[in-house]
Amino acid sequence: MTAYIDKIGQFEGQEVTLRGWLHKRRSSGKIHFLTVRDGTGFIQVVMSKAAVGEETFHRADHLGQETSLIVEGTVRADPRAPGGYEIDVDTLNVVGESRDYPITPKEHGVDYLLDRRHLWIRSPRQQAILRIRHVVVDAVRDFLNSRSFTLADTPIFTPAACEGTTTLFPVQYFDNETAYLAQSGQLYNEANIMALGRVYCFGPTFRAEKSKTRRHLTEFWMVEPEMAFATLNDAIELGEALVVAIIARVLETRRQELETLERDTTSLERVQAPFPRITYDEAVETLKAKGQPFKWGSDFGGTDETVLAEQFDQPFAVHRFPSALKAFYMKPDPDRPELSLSVDILAPEGYGEIIGGGERLDDLDELLARIKKHGLSQKTFEWYLDLRRYGTVPHSGFGMGIERVLTWICGLEHLREAIPYPRTLNRLYP
Ligand code: 4AD
Ligand code: MG
């Protein structure tokens, strides 16, 4: 019977076949202790000379780290073992040898590791992050699917900018056209809600970020829900509930991985809706009071976000940013038209913005004026303007960056560990 380590407890006392890789081994005379991993977890495999015979026992002396192997043995409960179980081996077969594996338990520099990212992902820490990432994605889908959202995919080759022209990646599109890699699926979401009511897209998005911060990737995954007949407040409430659902699912199903990451979970346990809300104006006052050199009208930098987060032990929302700071599609606040009905949700502990969104400009003439003001070509946006010509409705939504959320949940220093193959200003390999 082939067994996976995460479900090994179901096979207590039984003979199982385990297929995986050798993570490490140590020996004490007549017994080898092999730590084997199969992608679902790690388990200690105990091999005694008496059980396997001289020849197999001796061969195990020379197995290199990351040798792939098939082990047959009996599952035994052991309260001292990390997962609660061990396997007593009867037979061991090597599938593929591994010699001089370049990533050893000693410390390596981050560039060394990033150059070997295809191997680095095998290490316990990286596996834990990727397994949590999977749960985050799963939780997002379940949450939206259970609330009458329809997944509607949006294109990656696009004819125009969504989030400003400075971070576009151009691609030669056959002979005489330039396409741009999507910065966001939002504009297409806005078309899709007029067909489907509540939609989301969930895919890779691209930003030619020339900054080398720990919060920016050039390729990242974003989930973007969008709702017809919805206000700024609806978007904030949806964002809160989504974040709460993600954290709850991770705490419920990925405790062991959080432990591997040595993540103190007390701040995650605290997350509950509603989140504190402050206006942009209030945020500026706070920054000034705390001695930050900040001018009304500028955008928050990483340090500003960290300073703002000091007053909350929860994620929090900052709403009503100056219109000049935000994209052309943001609806102005009717009470103060210099402000936009926009929101950012920031993670606590200084992890910064995880969600950005708001209410969209639904009036044709105002939108036309904005497109002109932003120097965008009306022709490329004719289809988007049609949405205001044929049955426009108030609508809102947001985008949540998966790597930002994961970085916070896992307590990482940098976004580059939150995605299998990070793409940054200086990295396109492997
Ligand atoms: O705030 P942003 O730019 O908003 C939009 O793109 C909207 N069109 C979304 C919408 O309303 N449908 O990006 C949304 C989120 C940010 O809050 C952040 O989590 C993430 O995307 N993000 C990045 N993550 C990694 N690297 C980058 N360079 C990112 N830029 C944005
Ligand atoms: Mg933003």
Coordinates of C-alpha atoms and ligand atoms in Angstrom, one line a residue:
M1 CA 0.0 0.0 0.0
T2 CA 1.5 3.3 -1.0
A3 CA 1.2 5.9 1.8
Y4 CA 1.8 9.6 2.0
I5 CA 3.4 11.1 5.0
D6 CA 0.7 13.5 5.8
K7 CA -1.8 10.6 6.2
I8 CA 0.6 8.1 7.6
G9 CA -1.3 7.8 10.9
Q10 CA -4.1 5.9 9.1
F11 CA -1.6 3.1 8.5
E12 CA -0.4 2.5 12.1
G13 CA 0.9 -1.1 12.5
Q14 CA 0.6 -1.7 8.8
E15 CA 3.2 -2.4 6.1
V16 CA 3.4 0.6 3.7
T17 CA 5.4 1.7 0.6
L18 CA 6.9 5.2 0.9
R19 CA 8.3 6.9 -2.1
G20 CA 10.4 10.0 -1.7
W21 CA 13.8 11.6 -1.2
L22 CA 16.4 11.3 1.5
H23 CA 16.6 14.6 3.4
K24 CA 19.3 13.6 5.9
R25 CA 20.6 10.6 7.7
R26 CA 22.6 9.7 10.8
S27 CA 23.8 6.4 12.1
S28 CA 24.5 4.9 15.5
G29 CA 26.4 1.6 14.9
K30 CA 23.7 -0.9 14.0
I31 CA 20.9 1.5 13.2
H32 CA 20.5 4.2 10.4
F33 CA 18.0 7.0 10.9
L34 CA 16.9 8.3 7.6
T35 CA 14.7 11.4 7.3
V36 CA 12.7 10.9 4.2
R37 CA 10.4 13.5 2.6
D38 CA 7.7 12.8 0.0
G39 CA 6.3 16.3 -0.6
T40 CA 3.6 16.0 2.0
G41 CA 5.9 15.9 5.0
F42 CA 9.0 14.5 6.6
I43 CA 9.3 11.2 8.5
Q44 CA 12.0 9.3 10.3
V45 CA 12.7 5.9 8.8
V46 CA 14.6 3.5 11.1
M47 CA 16.8 0.9 9.5
S48 CA 18.4 -1.8 11.6
K49 CA 21.1 -4.1 10.3
A50 CA 19.2 -7.0 11.7
A51 CA 16.0 -6.2 9.7
V52 CA 17.5 -5.4 6.3
G53 CA 20.7 -7.5 6.2
E54 CA 24.3 -6.6 5.8
E55 CA 24.3 -5.5 2.2
T56 CA 21.4 -3.0 2.2
F57 CA 22.5 -1.7 5.5
H58 CA 26.0 -1.0 4.2
R59 CA 24.6 0.6 1.0
A60 CA 22.6 3.1 3.2
D61 CA 25.9 4.3 4.6
H62 CA 26.6 6.0 1.3
L63 CA 23.3 7.5 0.3
G64 CA 23.6 11.1 -0.6
Q65 CA 21.2 13.9 0.4
E66 CA 18.3 14.0 -2.1
T67 CA 18.7 10.4 -3.3
S68 CA 15.3 9.3 -4.5
L69 CA 14.1 6.0 -2.9
I70 CA 11.3 3.6 -2.3
V71 CA 11.1 2.2 1.2
E72 CA 8.9 -0.6 2.5
G73 CA 8.3 -0.9 6.2
T74 CA 5.9 -0.8 9.1
V75 CA 4.3 2.3 10.5
R76 CA 4.9 2.7 14.3
A77 CA 3.5 5.4 16.5
D78 CA 6.2 7.3 18.5
P79 CA 5.2 10.3 20.5
R80 CA 8.7 11.7 20.3
A81 CA 8.8 11.8 16.5
P82 CA 7.9 15.1 14.9
G83 CA 4.8 13.9 13.1
G84 CA 4.0 11.3 15.7
Y85 CA 5.1 8.3 13.6
E86 CA 8.2 6.5 12.4
I87 CA 8.7 3.7 9.9
D88 CA 10.7 0.5 10.6
V89 CA 12.3 -0.5 7.2
D90 CA 12.2 -3.9 5.7
T91 CA 13.5 -3.0 2.2
L92 CA 15.0 0.0 0.6
N93 CA 15.5 0.6 -3.1
V94 CA 17.3 3.5 -4.7
V95 CA 15.6 5.1 -7.7
G96 CA 18.0 7.9 -8.5
E97 CA 21.3 8.7 -6.9
S98 CA 22.3 12.1 -5.8
R99 CA 25.9 13.1 -5.2
D100 CA 27.2 16.4 -3.7
Y101 CA 23.8 18.1 -3.5
P102 CA 24.6 21.8 -3.6
I103 CA 22.2 22.9 -0.8
T104 CA 23.3 21.5 2.5
P105 CA 22.0 22.2 6.0
K106 CA 24.7 24.9 6.4
E107 CA 23.9 28.5 5.7
H108 CA 24.0 29.7 2.1
G109 CA 23.8 33.3 0.8
V110 CA 20.5 34.3 -0.7
D111 CA 21.9 34.8 -4.2
Y112 CA 23.4 31.3 -4.1
L113 CA 20.0 30.0 -3.1
L114 CA 18.0 32.0 -5.7
D115 CA 20.3 30.8 -8.5
R116 CA 19.4 27.3 -7.3
R117 CA 15.7 28.0 -6.7
H118 CA 14.7 24.8 -8.5
L119 CA 16.5 22.9 -5.8
W120 CA 16.0 25.3 -2.9
I121 CA 12.2 24.6 -3.0
R122 CA 13.0 21.1 -1.6
S123 CA 14.1 22.5 1.7
P124 CA 11.8 22.2 4.7
R125 CA 11.2 26.0 5.0
Q126 CA 10.5 26.5 1.3
Q127 CA 8.2 23.5 1.2
A128 CA 6.3 24.9 4.2
I129 CA 5.8 28.2 2.5
L130 CA 4.6 26.7 -0.8
R131 CA 2.2 24.4 1.1
I132 CA 0.7 27.4 2.9
R133 CA 0.5 29.2 -0.4
H134 CA -1.6 26.4 -1.7
V135 CA -4.0 26.7 1.2
V136 CA -4.2 30.5 0.8
V137 CA -5.2 30.1 -2.9
D138 CA -7.7 27.3 -2.0
A139 CA -9.3 29.4 0.8
V140 CA -9.7 32.4 -1.6
R141 CA -11.5 30.3 -4.2
D142 CA -13.7 28.6 -1.6
F143 CA -14.6 31.9 0.0
L144 CA -15.6 33.6 -3.3
N145 CA -17.3 30.5 -4.8
S146 CA -19.5 30.2 -1.7
R147 CA -20.6 33.9 -2.1
S148 CA -22.0 33.7 -5.6
F149 CA -18.9 34.9 -7.4
T150 CA -18.1 33.4 -10.8
L151 CA -14.5 32.9 -11.9
A152 CA -14.1 34.7 -15.2
D153 CA -10.5 34.7 -16.6
T154 CA -9.2 38.0 -18.0
P155 CA -6.5 38.3 -20.7
I156 CA -2.8 38.7 -20.1
F157 CA -2.0 40.3 -23.5
T158 CA -3.8 43.6 -23.3
P159 CA -3.9 46.7 -25.5
A160 CA -3.7 49.3 -22.8
A161 CA -2.6 50.2 -19.2
C162 CA -4.9 49.6 -16.2
E163 CA -2.6 50.9 -13.4
G164 CA -0.6 53.7 -15.1
T165 CA 1.8 53.6 -18.0
T166 CA 5.1 53.6 -16.0
T167 CA 5.0 49.9 -15.1
L168 CA 3.9 48.3 -18.4
F169 CA 5.8 45.4 -20.0
P170 CA 5.5 45.7 -23.8
V171 CA 5.4 42.6 -26.0
Q172 CA 5.8 42.6 -29.7
Y173 CA 2.4 41.3 -30.9
F174 CA 3.1 40.0 -34.4
D175 CA 4.2 42.5 -37.0
N176 CA 2.8 45.9 -36.2
E177 CA 1.1 45.9 -32.8
T178 CA 2.4 46.2 -29.2
A179 CA 0.6 44.3 -26.5
Y180 CA 1.2 44.9 -22.8
L181 CA 1.3 42.2 -20.1
A182 CA -1.7 42.7 -17.8
Q183 CA -1.1 44.8 -14.7
S184 CA -4.6 43.9 -13.4
G185 CA -7.7 42.1 -14.8
Q186 CA -9.9 44.8 -13.3
L187 CA -11.2 46.5 -16.5
Y188 CA -12.3 43.2 -17.9
N189 CA -13.8 42.3 -14.5
E190 CA -15.9 45.4 -14.9
A191 CA -17.3 44.1 -18.2
N192 CA -17.8 40.6 -16.7
I193 CA -19.9 41.8 -13.8
M194 CA -22.4 43.4 -16.2
A195 CA -22.9 39.8 -17.5
L196 CA -22.4 37.8 -14.3
G197 CA -23.0 40.1 -11.3
R198 CA -20.1 39.1 -9.1
V199 CA -16.9 37.8 -10.6
Y200 CA -13.3 37.3 -9.8
C201 CA -10.2 36.7 -11.8
F202 CA -7.1 35.0 -10.3
G203 CA -3.9 34.9 -12.3
P204 CA -0.5 36.3 -12.8
T205 CA -0.1 40.0 -13.3
F206 CA 2.9 42.0 -14.4
R207 CA 4.5 45.3 -13.3
A208 CA 7.8 46.6 -14.7
E209 CA 8.7 47.7 -11.1
K210 CA 12.1 49.3 -11.3
S211 CA 12.3 49.3 -7.5
K212 CA 14.3 46.8 -5.6
T213 CA 12.1 46.7 -2.5
R214 CA 11.3 43.6 -0.6
R215 CA 7.6 44.1 -1.4
H216 CA 7.8 44.2 -5.2
L217 CA 7.9 41.4 -7.8
T218 CA 7.6 42.0 -11.5
E219 CA 5.3 38.9 -11.8
F220 CA 2.9 38.3 -9.0
W221 CA -0.5 36.5 -8.5
M222 CA -3.5 38.6 -7.8
V223 CA -7.1 37.7 -7.0
E224 CA -9.5 40.4 -8.0
P225 CA -13.2 40.3 -7.0
E226 CA -15.6 42.7 -8.6
M227 CA -19.2 43.4 -7.7
A228 CA -22.1 45.1 -9.5
F229 CA -24.4 47.3 -7.5
A230 CA -21.7 47.7 -4.8
T231 CA -20.1 50.6 -3.0
L232 CA -16.7 51.3 -1.4
N233 CA -18.0 50.0 1.9
D234 CA -19.0 46.7 0.2
A235 CA -15.5 46.3 -1.1
I236 CA -14.0 46.9 2.3
E237 CA -16.3 44.4 4.0
L238 CA -15.6 41.8 1.4
G239 CA -11.9 42.3 1.8
E240 CA -12.1 42.0 5.6
A241 CA -14.1 38.8 5.4
L242 CA -11.7 37.3 2.8
V243 CA -8.6 38.0 4.9
V244 CA -10.3 36.5 8.0
A245 CA -11.3 33.4 6.0
I246 CA -7.7 32.9 4.7
I247 CA -6.1 33.2 8.1
A248 CA -8.6 30.9 9.7
R249 CA -8.0 28.2 7.1
V250 CA -4.2 28.4 7.4
L251 CA -4.4 28.2 11.2
E252 CA -6.7 25.2 10.9
T253 CA -4.7 23.2 8.3
R254 CA -1.1 24.4 8.3
R255 CA 0.0 24.6 12.0
Q256 CA 3.0 22.3 11.4
E257 CA 4.3 24.4 8.5
L258 CA 3.9 27.6 10.5
E259 CA 6.0 25.9 13.2
T260 CA 8.6 25.0 10.7
L261 CA 8.8 28.7 9.8
E262 CA 9.0 29.5 13.5
R263 CA 6.1 31.9 13.0
D264 CA 4.6 33.3 16.2
T265 CA 0.9 32.9 15.4
T266 CA -0.5 35.0 18.2
S267 CA -1.0 38.0 15.9
L268 CA -2.7 35.8 13.3
E269 CA -5.0 34.4 15.9
R270 CA -6.2 37.9 16.7
V271 CA -7.4 38.7 13.2
Q272 CA -11.1 39.4 13.1
A273 CA -13.5 41.7 11.3
P274 CA -14.2 44.5 11.3
F275 CA -10.7 45.9 10.9
P276 CA -9.9 49.4 12.1
R277 CA -10.5 52.0 9.4
I278 CA -8.9 55.4 9.0
T279 CA -9.1 58.0 6.3
Y280 CA -6.0 59.1 4.3
D281 CA -6.3 62.4 6.1
E282 CA -6.1 60.7 9.4
A283 CA -3.2 58.6 8.3
V284 CA -1.3 61.8 7.3
E285 CA -2.0 63.3 10.7
T286 CA -0.7 60.2 12.4
L287 CA 2.5 60.2 10.3
K288 CA 3.2 63.8 11.1
A289 CA 2.5 63.3 14.8
K290 CA 5.0 60.5 14.8
G291 CA 7.6 62.7 13.2
Q292 CA 7.6 61.2 9.7
P293 CA 8.5 63.8 7.0
F294 CA 5.2 63.3 5.0
K295 CA 3.3 65.8 2.8
W296 CA -0.4 65.5 2.2
G297 CA -0.8 64.3 -1.4
S298 CA 2.1 61.8 -1.5
D299 CA 1.8 58.1 -1.5
F300 CA 2.9 56.0 1.5
G301 CA 6.3 54.4 1.3
G302 CA 7.3 51.2 3.0
T303 CA 8.4 53.0 6.2
D304 CA 5.2 55.1 6.3
E305 CA 3.2 51.9 6.1
T306 CA 5.2 50.4 8.9
V307 CA 4.8 53.5 11.1
L308 CA 1.0 53.5 10.5
A309 CA 0.8 49.8 11.4
E310 CA 2.3 50.5 14.9
Q311 CA -1.0 51.7 16.2
F312 CA -3.0 48.5 15.3
D313 CA -2.6 44.9 16.2
Q314 CA -4.9 43.9 13.3
P315 CA -5.0 44.5 9.6
F316 CA -6.5 48.0 8.9
A317 CA -8.0 49.9 6.1
V318 CA -7.0 53.3 4.8
H319 CA -9.6 54.9 2.6
R320 CA -10.2 58.0 0.5
F321 CA -6.8 58.7 -0.9
P322 CA -6.3 61.8 -3.0
S323 CA -7.6 61.2 -6.6
A324 CA -4.3 62.3 -8.0
L325 CA -2.6 59.3 -6.4
K326 CA -4.9 56.7 -7.8
A327 CA -5.7 55.3 -11.2
F328 CA -8.1 56.9 -13.7
Y329 CA -11.1 54.7 -13.0
M330 CA -11.5 55.6 -9.3
K331 CA -14.8 57.4 -8.4
P332 CA -14.4 60.7 -6.7
D333 CA -15.9 61.2 -3.2
P334 CA -19.1 63.2 -3.9
D335 CA -18.5 65.1 -0.6
R336 CA -14.9 66.0 -1.5
P337 CA -14.1 65.5 -5.1
E338 CA -10.4 65.8 -4.6
L339 CA -10.5 62.5 -2.8
S340 CA -11.3 59.1 -4.4
L341 CA -13.5 56.3 -3.1
S342 CA -10.5 54.1 -2.7
V343 CA -9.1 51.8 -0.1
D344 CA -5.9 50.0 0.8
I345 CA -5.9 47.3 3.4
L346 CA -2.6 46.9 5.2
A347 CA -1.3 44.0 7.2
P348 CA -0.1 44.5 10.7
E349 CA 3.5 44.1 11.9
G350 CA 4.8 46.3 9.1
Y351 CA 4.0 44.0 6.2
G352 CA 2.3 46.8 4.3
E353 CA -0.5 46.9 1.7
I354 CA -2.1 43.6 0.9
I355 CA -5.3 44.9 -0.8
G356 CA -6.0 47.8 -3.1
G357 CA -9.4 48.7 -4.5
G358 CA -12.5 50.9 -4.4
E359 CA -15.5 52.1 -6.1
R360 CA -15.3 52.7 -9.9
L361 CA -16.3 55.8 -11.9
D362 CA -19.6 54.7 -13.4
D363 CA -20.6 58.0 -15.3
L364 CA -19.7 58.1 -19.0
D365 CA -18.8 61.8 -19.2
E366 CA -16.7 61.9 -16.1
L367 CA -14.8 58.8 -17.2
L368 CA -14.2 60.3 -20.6
A369 CA -12.8 63.4 -19.0
R370 CA -10.5 61.3 -16.8
I371 CA -9.2 59.3 -19.7
K372 CA -8.2 62.5 -21.4
K373 CA -6.7 64.0 -18.3
H374 CA -4.5 60.9 -17.8
G375 CA -3.4 61.2 -21.5
L376 CA -4.8 57.8 -22.4
S377 CA -6.1 57.0 -25.8
Q378 CA -9.9 57.1 -26.0
K379 CA -9.9 54.6 -28.8
T380 CA -8.3 51.8 -26.9
F381 CA -10.9 52.3 -24.1
E382 CA -14.0 52.5 -26.3
W383 CA -15.0 49.0 -25.1
Y384 CA -14.6 50.1 -21.5
L385 CA -16.7 53.2 -22.1
D386 CA -19.5 51.0 -23.6
L387 CA -20.0 49.6 -20.1
R388 CA -21.1 53.2 -19.1
R389 CA -23.3 53.5 -22.2
Y390 CA -25.3 50.3 -21.8
G391 CA -26.8 49.9 -18.3
T392 CA -24.0 51.3 -16.1
V393 CA -24.3 50.5 -12.3
P394 CA -22.4 51.6 -9.3
H395 CA -19.7 48.9 -8.7
S396 CA -16.6 48.2 -6.7
G397 CA -13.9 45.6 -6.1
F398 CA -10.3 45.1 -5.2
G399 CA -7.1 43.2 -5.9
M400 CA -5.2 41.2 -3.3
G401 CA -1.7 40.2 -4.0
I402 CA -1.1 36.6 -3.0
E403 CA 2.6 37.0 -2.3
R404 CA 2.0 40.0 0.0
V405 CA -0.5 38.0 2.0
L406 CA 1.7 35.0 2.2
T407 CA 4.7 37.0 3.2
W408 CA 2.7 38.4 6.1
I409 CA 1.2 35.0 7.2
C410 CA 4.6 33.2 7.0
G411 CA 6.5 36.1 8.6
L412 CA 9.0 36.4 5.7
E413 CA 11.5 39.1 5.1
H414 CA 11.0 39.3 1.4
L415 CA 8.3 38.5 -1.2
R416 CA 10.8 36.4 -3.2
E417 CA 10.3 33.4 -1.0
A418 CA 6.5 33.6 -1.4
I419 CA 6.4 32.4 -5.0
P420 CA 8.0 29.3 -6.5
Y421 CA 10.1 31.2 -9.1
P422 CA 10.4 34.9 -8.2
R423 CA 10.8 37.5 -11.0
T424 CA 12.4 40.7 -9.9
L425 CA 14.3 43.6 -11.5
N426 CA 17.5 41.5 -11.5
R427 CA 16.2 38.0 -11.7
L428 CA 14.8 35.9 -14.6
Y429 CA 16.7 32.7 -13.8
P430 CA 15.9 29.8 -13.2
Ligands
4AD1 O1 -3.1 48.4 -5.6 P1 -3.0 47.7 -6.9 O2 -2.1 48.2 -7.9 O3 -4.5 47.6 -7.5 C1 -4.9 47.2 -8.7 O4 -4.2 46.6 -9.5 C2 -6.4 47.2 -8.9 N1 -6.7 47.3 -10.3 C3 -7.0 46.0 -8.2 C4 -8.5 46.0 -8.3 O5 -9.2 46.9 -7.8 N2 -9.1 45.1 -9.0 O6 -2.6 46.2 -6.6 C5 -3.4 45.3 -5.8 C6 -2.6 44.5 -4.9 C7 -1.8 45.3 -3.9 O7 -2.5 45.6 -2.8 C8 -0.7 44.3 -3.6 O8 -1.1 43.3 -2.7 C9 -0.4 43.6 -4.9 O9 -1.6 43.7 -5.7 N3 0.7 44.2 -5.6 C10 1.9 43.6 -5.8 N4 2.4 42.5 -5.3 C11 3.7 42.1 -5.6 N5 4.5 42.9 -6.3 C12 4.1 44.0 -6.9 N6 4.9 44.7 -7.7 C13 2.7 44.4 -6.6 N7 1.9 45.5 -6.9 C14 0.7 45.3 -6.4
MG2 MG -2.2 49.8 -4.4

